[in-house]
């Protein structure tokens, strides 16, 4: 019989309900019997010892909260009786002994990617069109309208066709009920046409709200992020539109490009509207140069590359009470496998590392990296407090409803994405990954801001775990969506790529799921599988302003 409760760590004083437990239901775990006092919804926790007011609540082996009132044995943990609490942390001696996983299965394994002049390898081949400032967003949209469909990159028209069918019924005199309930065609998707440049996966048009009117620090960070995308291995070249007077200056962008790629040799066309003059002249020049760039981009073809050329971004969003039990530790094992093969992984979302800082500090390869991590966390936390917020406010209503009632509970599970390997480097936004191994990148927990940042730092694949479901994607990198539970995977199968609910159900171990995910990643990196976010054109891109965003 499959278990209905789980103890995550031997030191925990709570158990997790894997299924709904009814009031007064008797449950047993490893020889101990408990009677739950009330309904314990699946994904939520109940006490296995009496926890007095002010008593510590331990989960994942760490402090995740304190009782606001007495919680009896079998009592539900909720926002009414638990408040956020987390252990403090200090820098000191690192402990970097690491039990490397067995990687013999992948010995000599390769993926087919796009090799760039700087030695990096892309998992896709895109051309970028980007603005230096929001004033150019309209021109970006004009270029998008002019180029996407004629080049054969138009999205499928499924919903447009469905809408046309219903509009036809309305014109024919249909009643409201007929519009609301009449079945319409379900398999009506059409492609825009054949691609003019078959070796180019797409032309991506990024827009944003920055570049001017904010702080100079924000503009410099934006230039660094854009430089990260331009120099990214998934990008063959770029067209950049500048108004000419903005804070995000072209010279700053060029300096940031040089930081990341001193021998930068991709085609890069930068147009200044104030120098060019008429909009028609600007648009014609941009179209000519972009098409010329696409001709160069089309010369790239996929060739074998070692798995060490992969950089995986680790992300979670719409998390639930199973995230830290199934999907997150599964991709944590995937991370360990890749690190053991010489690849790189990025663990970000610093507000979601609250309470596990000491573990990460202890895993840093040297004291300098440990101190930098501690300083970034403390500074970020202080700024949040000064703005009247705090890391304790990170869990969303959806997180709380599904069992993540304190930031420390959420964080302890979120950190599992980083596996167990030593911390090779600590980066501040929007710095580039240069070291193989586990990299800690300072970003907010906001899904899209963090994913945007991980890609800007060099991730050429993103593993994104979710317990509630989210369509999040990225313009230039495949975002692999991983469900924490089977119910979600079945309910939202059109946006979720992988299911790890098998772990909760006892049909698969964390290690087996982690290996399965890595096999899937290799196929995605080789262009053999198109993930749902790419298929839907989910091109989410939000630069992070260094104000408080959790």
Short mmCIF file of C-alpha atoms in Angstrom, two decimals:
data_model
loop_
_atom_site.label_atom_id
_atom_site.label_comp_id
_atom_site.label_asym_id
_atom_site.label_seq_id
_atom_site.Cartn_x
_atom_site.Cartn_y
_atom_site.Cartn_z
CA UNK A 1 0.00 0.00 0.00
CA UNK A 2 1.30 3.45 -0.91
CA UNK A 3 2.10 5.74 2.01
CA UNK A 4 -0.16 8.69 2.78
CA UNK A 5 2.29 10.64 4.98
CA UNK A 6 5.99 11.46 4.77
CA UNK A 7 8.74 12.63 7.08
CA UNK A 8 11.17 14.65 4.99
CA UNK A 9 14.14 14.66 7.43
CA UNK A 10 14.82 12.53 10.53
CA UNK A 11 15.03 15.65 12.72
CA UNK A 12 11.60 16.99 11.66
CA UNK A 13 8.78 17.38 14.20
CA UNK A 14 6.11 17.50 11.50
CA UNK A 15 4.81 15.08 8.87
CA UNK A 16 3.55 15.92 5.37
CA UNK A 17 0.16 14.67 4.21
CA UNK A 18 0.49 13.07 0.78
CA UNK A 19 -3.29 12.68 0.53
CA UNK A 20 -6.18 14.35 2.35
CA UNK A 21 -6.38 13.08 5.94
CA UNK A 22 -9.76 13.26 7.64
CA UNK A 23 -10.35 14.48 11.20
CA UNK A 24 -9.70 11.71 13.77
CA UNK A 25 -8.08 9.53 11.10
CA UNK A 26 -5.34 7.26 12.44
CA UNK A 27 -2.11 7.17 10.46
CA UNK A 28 1.14 5.30 10.99
CA UNK A 29 4.70 6.09 9.99
CA UNK A 30 7.66 3.81 10.73
CA UNK A 31 6.10 2.19 13.77
CA UNK A 32 4.57 5.37 15.21
CA UNK A 33 0.82 5.98 15.19
CA UNK A 34 -0.85 9.42 15.11
CA UNK A 35 -4.45 10.62 15.21
CA UNK A 36 -4.98 13.82 13.26
CA UNK A 37 -7.14 16.39 15.05
CA UNK A 38 -8.73 17.94 11.97
CA UNK A 39 -8.75 17.75 8.18
CA UNK A 40 -5.17 17.84 6.92
CA UNK A 41 -5.30 18.68 3.20
CA UNK A 42 -2.75 16.97 0.96
CA UNK A 43 0.58 18.89 0.88
CA UNK A 44 0.00 20.37 4.36
CA UNK A 45 1.77 19.41 7.61
CA UNK A 46 0.74 18.27 11.06
CA UNK A 47 2.67 18.12 14.33
CA UNK A 48 4.01 14.78 15.62
CA UNK A 49 4.92 16.23 19.02
CA UNK A 50 3.18 18.88 21.06
CA UNK A 51 4.67 22.23 20.07
CA UNK A 52 4.15 24.94 22.72
CA UNK A 53 3.62 28.61 21.93
CA UNK A 54 7.00 29.94 20.76
CA UNK A 55 8.23 26.39 20.09
CA UNK A 56 10.37 25.66 17.06
CA UNK A 57 8.98 23.92 13.99
CA UNK A 58 11.56 21.81 12.19
CA UNK A 59 11.22 20.61 8.58
CA UNK A 60 13.92 19.53 6.11
CA UNK A 61 16.04 19.38 9.26
CA UNK A 62 16.03 23.19 9.70
CA UNK A 63 14.02 25.81 11.56
CA UNK A 64 11.07 26.87 9.37
CA UNK A 65 8.79 28.63 11.83
CA UNK A 66 7.63 29.10 15.42
CA UNK A 67 4.27 28.29 16.95
CA UNK A 68 2.05 31.29 17.67
CA UNK A 69 -0.11 29.10 19.88
CA UNK A 70 0.07 25.55 21.19
CA UNK A 71 -0.10 22.97 18.39
CA UNK A 72 -1.19 19.52 19.64
CA UNK A 73 0.00 16.21 18.27
CA UNK A 74 -1.94 15.71 15.04
CA UNK A 75 -2.72 19.43 14.75
CA UNK A 76 -2.64 21.20 11.39
CA UNK A 77 0.07 23.79 10.80
CA UNK A 78 -1.44 26.95 9.33
CA UNK A 79 -0.86 30.69 9.07
CA UNK A 80 -3.08 31.03 12.17
CA UNK A 81 -0.73 29.09 14.46
CA UNK A 82 2.68 29.40 12.76
CA UNK A 83 4.85 32.41 12.01
CA UNK A 84 8.00 32.60 9.92
CA UNK A 85 11.31 31.95 11.65
CA UNK A 86 14.69 30.90 10.30
CA UNK A 87 18.16 30.23 11.67
CA UNK A 88 20.81 32.93 11.50
CA UNK A 89 24.02 32.28 9.60
CA UNK A 90 27.74 33.01 9.87
CA UNK A 91 30.63 32.65 7.47
CA UNK A 92 33.39 30.33 8.56
CA UNK A 93 35.09 27.15 7.55
CA UNK A 94 33.69 25.56 4.41
CA UNK A 95 32.94 21.86 4.19
CA UNK A 96 33.17 20.89 0.55
CA UNK A 97 33.46 17.11 0.73
CA UNK A 98 31.00 15.85 -1.83
CA UNK A 99 29.73 12.43 -2.76
CA UNK A 100 29.67 12.59 -6.55
CA UNK A 101 26.90 10.63 -8.26
CA UNK A 102 27.69 7.84 -10.69
CA UNK A 103 27.86 9.35 -14.20
CA UNK A 104 29.08 6.28 -16.09
CA UNK A 105 25.74 6.11 -17.93
CA UNK A 106 26.53 9.42 -19.64
CA UNK A 107 30.22 8.84 -20.34
CA UNK A 108 30.94 10.12 -23.85
CA UNK A 109 27.37 11.38 -24.23
CA UNK A 110 26.91 14.51 -26.37
CA UNK A 111 24.17 16.87 -27.49
CA UNK A 112 23.88 18.56 -30.87
CA UNK A 113 24.25 22.31 -30.43
CA UNK A 114 25.38 25.49 -32.12
CA UNK A 115 29.09 26.17 -31.59
CA UNK A 116 30.02 29.85 -31.16
CA UNK A 117 33.33 31.60 -31.66
CA UNK A 118 33.95 32.03 -27.92
CA UNK A 119 33.76 28.26 -27.29
CA UNK A 120 30.21 28.27 -25.90
CA UNK A 121 27.52 26.04 -27.39
CA UNK A 122 23.89 27.00 -27.90
CA UNK A 123 20.85 24.77 -27.59
CA UNK A 124 19.02 26.97 -30.12
CA UNK A 125 19.86 29.55 -32.80
CA UNK A 126 18.02 32.88 -32.61
CA UNK A 127 18.37 36.42 -33.91
CA UNK A 128 17.50 39.21 -31.46
CA UNK A 129 15.89 42.60 -32.07
CA UNK A 130 16.03 44.69 -28.89
CA UNK A 131 15.53 48.31 -27.74
CA UNK A 132 17.93 50.23 -25.55
CA UNK A 133 15.00 52.19 -24.13
CA UNK A 134 11.22 51.82 -23.92
CA UNK A 135 10.81 54.71 -26.41
CA UNK A 136 11.81 52.25 -29.13
CA UNK A 137 9.23 49.59 -28.20
CA UNK A 138 6.83 50.70 -30.93
CA UNK A 139 9.54 50.46 -33.57
CA UNK A 140 10.37 46.97 -32.31
CA UNK A 141 6.72 46.01 -32.71
CA UNK A 142 6.64 47.48 -36.24
CA UNK A 143 9.66 45.38 -37.19
CA UNK A 144 8.04 42.31 -35.66
CA UNK A 145 4.92 42.82 -37.76
CA UNK A 146 7.03 43.34 -40.88
CA UNK A 147 9.28 40.31 -40.49
CA UNK A 148 7.80 37.44 -38.47
CA UNK A 149 5.16 36.08 -40.83
CA UNK A 150 7.03 36.75 -44.11
CA UNK A 151 10.02 34.84 -42.66
CA UNK A 152 7.83 31.89 -41.71
CA UNK A 153 8.01 32.34 -37.94
CA UNK A 154 4.33 33.15 -37.36
CA UNK A 155 2.56 31.36 -34.54
CA UNK A 156 -0.09 28.78 -35.15
CA UNK A 157 -3.58 30.20 -35.67
CA UNK A 158 -5.62 27.75 -33.62
CA UNK A 159 -7.43 30.34 -31.51
CA UNK A 160 -7.85 32.83 -34.34
CA UNK A 161 -9.63 30.13 -36.37
CA UNK A 162 -11.81 29.17 -33.40
CA UNK A 163 -12.76 32.83 -32.89
CA UNK A 164 -13.58 33.24 -36.60
CA UNK A 165 -15.88 30.20 -36.44
CA UNK A 166 -17.79 31.69 -33.49
CA UNK A 167 -17.94 35.12 -35.12
CA UNK A 168 -19.41 33.47 -38.19
CA UNK A 169 -22.17 31.98 -36.01
CA UNK A 170 -22.89 35.40 -34.51
CA UNK A 171 -23.17 36.96 -37.99
CA UNK A 172 -25.58 34.15 -38.92
CA UNK A 173 -27.82 35.09 -36.00
CA UNK A 174 -26.70 32.65 -33.28
CA UNK A 175 -28.12 33.03 -29.76
CA UNK A 176 -25.87 33.59 -26.71
CA UNK A 177 -26.21 29.97 -25.52
CA UNK A 178 -25.09 28.73 -28.92
CA UNK A 179 -21.95 30.89 -28.73
CA UNK A 180 -21.23 29.76 -25.17
CA UNK A 181 -21.82 26.05 -25.52
CA UNK A 182 -21.70 24.90 -29.17
CA UNK A 183 -18.72 22.66 -29.88
CA UNK A 184 -16.22 24.14 -32.32
CA UNK A 185 -13.33 22.60 -34.22
CA UNK A 186 -10.48 21.37 -32.04
CA UNK A 187 -7.79 20.51 -34.59
CA UNK A 188 -7.56 23.61 -36.70
CA UNK A 189 -3.96 24.71 -36.18
CA UNK A 190 -2.12 26.12 -39.18
CA UNK A 191 1.52 27.11 -39.63
CA UNK A 192 2.34 30.52 -40.99
CA UNK A 193 4.57 29.00 -43.66
CA UNK A 194 7.98 27.54 -44.41
CA UNK A 195 10.96 29.24 -42.78
CA UNK A 196 13.13 31.30 -45.11
CA UNK A 197 16.13 30.51 -42.89
CA UNK A 198 15.75 26.83 -41.88
CA UNK A 199 18.75 26.84 -39.52
CA UNK A 200 17.45 29.82 -37.52
CA UNK A 201 14.94 28.87 -34.82
CA UNK A 202 13.39 32.28 -34.72
CA UNK A 203 13.75 36.04 -34.66
CA UNK A 204 12.91 37.34 -31.19
CA UNK A 205 11.73 40.86 -30.40
CA UNK A 206 12.26 41.92 -26.79
CA UNK A 207 10.55 44.93 -25.26
CA UNK A 208 10.91 46.40 -21.76
CA UNK A 209 10.04 49.47 -19.72
CA UNK A 210 13.56 50.56 -18.78
CA UNK A 211 16.53 52.45 -20.16
CA UNK A 212 15.53 55.95 -19.06
CA UNK A 213 13.70 57.67 -16.22
CA UNK A 214 15.09 55.31 -13.58
CA UNK A 215 18.39 55.28 -11.75
CA UNK A 216 21.69 55.06 -13.59
CA UNK A 217 22.33 51.81 -11.70
CA UNK A 218 19.16 50.34 -13.22
CA UNK A 219 20.24 51.43 -16.70
CA UNK A 220 23.69 49.91 -16.25
CA UNK A 221 22.14 46.66 -15.01
CA UNK A 222 19.79 46.68 -18.01
CA UNK A 223 22.77 47.08 -20.35
CA UNK A 224 24.45 44.15 -18.59
CA UNK A 225 21.34 42.00 -19.01
CA UNK A 226 20.97 42.90 -22.69
CA UNK A 227 24.66 42.18 -23.20
CA UNK A 228 24.09 38.79 -21.60
CA UNK A 229 21.41 38.05 -24.18
CA UNK A 230 23.43 39.35 -27.14
CA UNK A 231 26.49 37.28 -26.15
CA UNK A 232 24.37 34.24 -25.22
CA UNK A 233 25.27 30.99 -27.01
CA UNK A 234 21.66 30.63 -28.21
CA UNK A 235 21.94 33.95 -30.09
CA UNK A 236 23.66 34.32 -33.47
CA UNK A 237 23.48 38.12 -33.57
CA UNK A 238 21.30 41.13 -32.84
CA UNK A 239 19.72 44.32 -34.12
CA UNK A 240 19.63 47.06 -31.46
CA UNK A 241 17.49 50.20 -31.64
CA UNK A 242 18.57 53.26 -29.66
CA UNK A 243 16.75 56.58 -29.41
CA UNK A 244 20.04 58.31 -28.67
CA UNK A 245 19.51 60.29 -25.46
CA UNK A 246 18.64 57.60 -22.90
CA UNK A 247 20.47 56.64 -19.70
CA UNK A 248 21.16 53.16 -21.09
CA UNK A 249 23.85 54.37 -23.47
CA UNK A 250 25.17 52.37 -26.38
CA UNK A 251 28.72 52.76 -25.08
CA UNK A 252 27.63 51.14 -21.79
CA UNK A 253 26.12 48.23 -23.70
CA UNK A 254 29.33 47.80 -25.67
CA UNK A 255 31.38 47.85 -22.45
CA UNK A 256 29.12 45.15 -20.95
CA UNK A 257 29.43 43.05 -24.11
CA UNK A 258 33.21 43.30 -23.90
CA UNK A 259 33.15 42.17 -20.25
CA UNK A 260 31.33 39.01 -21.21
CA UNK A 261 32.98 38.35 -24.56
CA UNK A 262 36.27 40.23 -25.13
CA UNK A 263 36.63 38.59 -28.56
CA UNK A 264 33.00 39.25 -29.53
CA UNK A 265 32.56 38.48 -33.24
CA UNK A 266 28.82 38.08 -33.81
CA UNK A 267 27.02 40.37 -36.26
CA UNK A 268 25.63 43.30 -34.26
CA UNK A 269 23.75 46.20 -35.83
CA UNK A 270 23.09 49.27 -33.64
CA UNK A 271 20.83 52.00 -35.01
CA UNK A 272 20.37 55.46 -33.48
CA UNK A 273 16.99 56.99 -34.35
CA UNK A 274 17.98 60.57 -33.56
CA UNK A 275 20.99 60.28 -35.87
CA UNK A 276 19.14 58.43 -38.62
CA UNK A 277 16.24 60.85 -38.69
CA UNK A 278 13.03 59.73 -40.36
CA UNK A 279 11.27 56.66 -39.03
CA UNK A 280 10.96 55.26 -42.56
CA UNK A 281 14.73 55.44 -43.00
CA UNK A 282 15.32 53.78 -39.63
CA UNK A 283 12.90 50.94 -40.36
CA UNK A 284 14.27 50.29 -43.84
CA UNK A 285 17.84 50.16 -42.52
CA UNK A 286 16.84 47.90 -39.65
CA UNK A 287 15.07 45.51 -42.02
CA UNK A 288 18.02 45.38 -44.41
CA UNK A 289 20.56 44.77 -41.65
CA UNK A 290 18.40 42.23 -39.83
CA UNK A 291 17.92 40.20 -43.02
CA UNK A 292 21.66 40.35 -43.69
CA UNK A 293 22.28 39.14 -40.13
CA UNK A 294 19.81 36.29 -40.55
CA UNK A 295 21.69 35.18 -43.66
CA UNK A 296 24.82 34.85 -41.50
CA UNK A 297 22.92 33.16 -38.67
CA UNK A 298 21.58 30.57 -41.12
CA UNK A 299 25.13 29.33 -41.73
CA UNK A 300 25.22 27.70 -38.28
CA UNK A 301 24.24 24.03 -38.00
CA UNK A 302 24.00 21.67 -35.04
CA UNK A 303 27.13 19.69 -34.18
CA UNK A 304 28.01 17.35 -31.29
CA UNK A 305 29.16 18.92 -28.03
CA UNK A 306 29.99 17.44 -24.60
CA UNK A 307 27.36 17.77 -21.86
CA UNK A 308 29.83 19.97 -19.98
CA UNK A 309 28.78 22.76 -22.39
CA UNK A 310 25.31 22.83 -20.81
CA UNK A 311 24.39 25.51 -18.28
CA UNK A 312 21.10 24.78 -16.56
CA UNK A 313 19.05 27.46 -14.84
CA UNK A 314 17.05 26.14 -11.86
CA UNK A 315 13.71 27.83 -11.29
CA UNK A 316 10.41 27.23 -9.50
CA UNK A 317 7.08 29.01 -9.68
CA UNK A 318 3.56 28.31 -8.55
CA UNK A 319 5.18 26.07 -5.91
CA UNK A 320 3.21 23.76 -3.65
CA UNK A 321 3.74 21.52 -0.64
CA UNK A 322 5.16 18.78 -2.86
CA UNK A 323 7.76 20.98 -4.59
CA UNK A 324 10.47 20.28 -2.02
CA UNK A 325 9.61 16.57 -1.96
CA UNK A 326 9.43 15.64 -5.64
CA UNK A 327 10.36 18.04 -8.44
CA UNK A 328 12.95 20.19 -6.65
CA UNK A 329 15.09 17.35 -5.26
CA UNK A 330 14.72 15.55 -8.61
CA UNK A 331 16.27 18.43 -10.56
CA UNK A 332 18.73 18.78 -7.67
CA UNK A 333 19.97 15.30 -8.58
CA UNK A 334 20.01 16.31 -12.26
CA UNK A 335 22.15 19.28 -11.19
CA UNK A 336 24.58 17.03 -9.34
CA UNK A 337 24.90 14.77 -12.39
CA UNK A 338 25.67 17.70 -14.67
CA UNK A 339 28.16 19.23 -12.23
CA UNK A 340 29.94 15.89 -11.97
CA UNK A 341 30.31 15.97 -15.77
CA UNK A 342 31.84 19.46 -15.73
CA UNK A 343 28.69 21.42 -16.57
CA UNK A 344 27.23 24.46 -14.83
CA UNK A 345 23.99 25.07 -12.93
CA UNK A 346 22.47 28.28 -11.58
CA UNK A 347 20.52 28.47 -8.31
CA UNK A 348 18.90 31.88 -7.95
CA UNK A 349 15.88 33.41 -6.14
CA UNK A 350 17.70 34.63 -3.01
CA UNK A 351 14.49 35.36 -1.02
CA UNK A 352 13.79 31.63 -1.39
CA UNK A 353 17.05 30.60 0.27
CA UNK A 354 15.97 32.02 3.62
CA UNK A 355 16.88 29.61 6.42
CA UNK A 356 19.28 27.48 4.37
CA UNK A 357 21.98 30.11 3.98
CA UNK A 358 24.32 28.31 6.38
CA UNK A 359 24.19 25.12 4.35
CA UNK A 360 25.13 27.02 1.18
CA UNK A 361 27.82 29.01 2.97
CA UNK A 362 29.34 25.78 4.25
CA UNK A 363 29.40 24.46 0.68
CA UNK A 364 31.29 27.46 -0.77
CA UNK A 365 34.71 26.58 -2.18
CA UNK A 366 36.39 29.47 -0.40
CA UNK A 367 35.73 32.10 2.24
CA UNK A 368 35.54 34.97 -0.29
CA UNK A 369 32.59 33.37 -2.04
CA UNK A 370 30.91 32.59 1.29
CA UNK A 371 31.27 36.19 2.42
CA UNK A 372 29.93 37.53 -0.86
CA UNK A 373 26.86 35.31 -0.64
CA UNK A 374 26.21 36.35 2.97
CA UNK A 375 26.63 40.03 2.08
CA UNK A 376 24.25 39.84 -0.90
CA UNK A 377 21.59 38.08 1.18
CA UNK A 378 21.89 40.50 4.11
CA UNK A 379 21.79 43.58 1.85
CA UNK A 380 18.78 42.31 -0.09
CA UNK A 381 16.93 41.42 3.12
CA UNK A 382 17.72 44.81 4.68
CA UNK A 383 16.41 46.67 1.62
CA UNK A 384 13.20 44.64 1.76
CA UNK A 385 12.74 45.51 5.45
CA UNK A 386 13.42 49.20 4.77
CA UNK A 387 10.69 49.16 2.12
CA UNK A 388 8.21 47.80 4.66
CA UNK A 389 8.40 44.24 3.39
CA UNK A 390 10.66 41.28 4.09
CA UNK A 391 11.53 37.78 2.92
CA UNK A 392 8.79 36.49 5.22
CA UNK A 393 6.26 38.01 2.78
CA UNK A 394 7.57 35.97 -0.16
CA UNK A 395 5.00 33.12 -0.20
CA UNK A 396 2.10 33.90 -2.53
CA UNK A 397 -1.56 33.14 -1.70
CA UNK A 398 -1.29 30.09 -3.96
CA UNK A 399 1.82 28.89 -2.13
CA UNK A 400 0.11 29.24 1.25
CA UNK A 401 -3.08 27.51 0.11
CA UNK A 402 -1.01 24.52 -1.01
CA UNK A 403 1.06 24.09 2.13
CA UNK A 404 3.93 26.61 1.98
CA UNK A 405 2.83 28.71 4.93
CA UNK A 406 6.19 30.36 5.77
CA UNK A 407 9.05 31.59 3.62
CA UNK A 408 11.42 29.25 5.43
CA UNK A 409 9.29 26.20 4.53
CA UNK A 410 9.19 27.38 0.93
CA UNK A 411 12.92 28.15 0.92
CA UNK A 412 14.04 24.86 2.44
CA UNK A 413 12.22 23.04 -0.36
CA UNK A 414 13.28 25.49 -3.07
CA UNK A 415 16.97 25.10 -2.20
CA UNK A 416 16.73 21.39 -3.04
CA UNK A 417 16.99 22.44 -6.70
CA UNK A 418 20.68 23.09 -6.14
CA UNK A 419 21.51 19.50 -5.22
CA UNK A 420 24.45 18.81 -2.92
CA UNK A 421 27.54 19.88 -4.88
CA UNK A 422 29.98 22.58 -3.68
CA UNK A 423 29.23 26.22 -4.51
CA UNK A 424 31.70 27.12 -7.26
CA UNK A 425 30.82 30.81 -7.55
CA UNK A 426 28.53 33.56 -6.25
CA UNK A 427 27.21 36.12 -8.73
CA UNK A 428 25.34 39.39 -8.43
CA UNK A 429 22.73 40.29 -11.05
CA UNK A 430 23.38 40.39 -14.02
CA UNK A 431 26.86 38.83 -13.95
CA UNK A 432 27.82 35.96 -16.26
CA UNK A 433 28.54 32.38 -15.24
CA UNK A 434 32.22 31.64 -15.85
CA UNK A 435 32.81 28.69 -13.52
CA UNK A 436 31.65 25.11 -13.98
CA UNK A 437 29.68 23.75 -11.04
CA UNK A 438 26.95 25.24 -8.85
CA UNK A 439 26.61 29.03 -9.18
CA UNK A 440 24.48 31.16 -6.83
CA UNK A 441 22.93 34.15 -8.63
CA UNK A 442 21.22 37.00 -6.77
CA UNK A 443 17.73 37.45 -8.22
CA UNK A 444 14.22 37.92 -6.83
CA UNK A 445 11.90 34.97 -6.42
CA UNK A 446 9.55 36.40 -9.05
CA UNK A 447 9.37 33.69 -11.72
CA UNK A 448 9.89 35.72 -14.87
CA UNK A 449 12.42 38.20 -13.45
CA UNK A 450 14.51 35.32 -12.14
CA UNK A 451 14.25 33.22 -15.32
CA UNK A 452 15.13 36.30 -17.38
CA UNK A 453 18.20 36.82 -15.19
CA UNK A 454 19.37 33.19 -15.31
CA UNK A 455 19.30 33.25 -19.10
CA UNK A 456 21.13 36.58 -19.12
CA UNK A 457 23.83 34.95 -17.00
CA UNK A 458 24.26 32.13 -19.51
CA UNK A 459 21.70 29.38 -18.88
CA UNK A 460 21.03 27.59 -22.17
CA UNK A 461 18.34 25.32 -20.65
CA UNK A 462 16.00 26.19 -17.75
CA UNK A 463 14.36 23.54 -15.55
CA UNK A 464 11.23 25.07 -14.05
CA UNK A 465 9.33 23.18 -11.34
CA UNK A 466 5.71 23.99 -10.51
CA UNK A 467 3.03 22.56 -8.26
CA UNK A 468 0.18 24.84 -9.31
CA UNK A 469 1.00 25.37 -13.00
CA UNK A 470 2.45 28.27 -14.97
CA UNK A 471 3.03 28.89 -18.69
CA UNK A 472 6.33 30.76 -18.13
CA UNK A 473 8.90 30.63 -20.92
CA UNK A 474 11.81 32.63 -22.32
CA UNK A 475 12.46 34.15 -25.75
CA UNK A 476 15.75 32.37 -26.48
CA UNK A 477 16.03 29.37 -24.12
CA UNK A 478 13.83 26.27 -23.76
CA UNK A 479 12.08 26.32 -20.37
CA UNK A 480 11.25 22.75 -19.34
CA UNK A 481 8.16 22.73 -17.11
CA UNK A 482 8.16 20.01 -14.43
CA UNK A 483 5.06 19.13 -12.38
CA UNK A 484 5.42 18.21 -8.71
CA UNK A 485 2.24 16.12 -8.79
CA UNK A 486 0.44 13.91 -11.27
CA UNK A 487 -2.91 15.69 -10.93
CA UNK A 488 -1.34 18.92 -12.21
CA UNK A 489 0.49 17.11 -15.02
CA UNK A 490 -2.78 15.58 -16.24
CA UNK A 491 -4.81 18.77 -15.79
CA UNK A 492 -2.35 21.09 -17.59
CA UNK A 493 -0.64 18.71 -19.98
CA UNK A 494 -0.53 21.36 -22.69
CA UNK A 495 2.00 23.46 -20.73
CA UNK A 496 3.76 20.88 -18.52
CA UNK A 497 6.55 18.77 -20.03
CA UNK A 498 7.55 16.32 -17.27
CA UNK A 499 5.80 14.73 -14.29
CA UNK A 500 7.56 13.98 -10.99
CA UNK A 501 4.37 13.10 -9.11
CA UNK A 502 5.69 9.57 -9.52
CA UNK A 503 8.01 10.29 -6.57
CA UNK A 504 5.12 11.23 -4.26
CA UNK A 505 3.23 8.11 -5.39
CA UNK A 506 6.20 5.86 -4.62
CA UNK A 507 6.64 4.68 -8.23
CA UNK A 508 10.03 6.32 -8.75
CA UNK A 509 12.96 7.48 -6.62
CA UNK A 510 14.38 10.99 -6.67
CA UNK A 511 17.50 9.64 -8.36
CA UNK A 512 15.53 7.82 -11.06
CA UNK A 513 13.52 10.96 -11.80
CA UNK A 514 16.68 13.08 -11.88
CA UNK A 515 18.26 10.74 -14.43
CA UNK A 516 15.09 10.76 -16.53
CA UNK A 517 15.09 14.56 -16.52
CA UNK A 518 18.72 14.70 -17.67
CA UNK A 519 17.95 12.36 -20.58
CA UNK A 520 15.09 14.69 -21.52
CA UNK A 521 17.35 17.76 -21.26
CA UNK A 522 19.83 16.23 -23.71
CA UNK A 523 17.05 15.72 -26.26
CA UNK A 524 15.76 19.28 -25.77
CA UNK A 525 19.29 20.68 -26.08
CA UNK A 526 19.70 18.77 -29.36
CA UNK A 527 16.50 20.16 -30.83
CA UNK A 528 14.82 16.74 -30.80
CA UNK A 529 12.01 17.85 -28.45
CA UNK A 530 10.13 21.15 -28.61
CA UNK A 531 8.97 22.03 -25.10
CA UNK A 532 5.51 23.48 -24.58
CA UNK A 533 6.73 26.99 -23.73
CA UNK A 534 8.53 27.19 -27.08
CA UNK A 535 5.58 25.70 -28.97
CA UNK A 536 3.25 28.31 -27.45
CA UNK A 537 5.65 31.20 -28.11
CA UNK A 538 5.82 32.00 -24.39
CA UNK A 539 8.48 34.72 -24.66
CA UNK A 540 8.48 36.18 -21.13
CA UNK A 541 11.14 38.82 -20.51
CA UNK A 542 11.20 41.13 -17.46
CA UNK A 543 14.43 42.87 -16.41
CA UNK A 544 14.86 43.25 -12.64
CA UNK A 545 15.06 46.74 -11.20
CA UNK A 546 17.12 46.66 -8.03
CA UNK A 547 14.25 47.99 -5.98
CA UNK A 548 12.50 45.45 -3.80
CA UNK A 549 10.94 42.62 -5.74
CA UNK A 550 10.53 39.36 -3.86
#
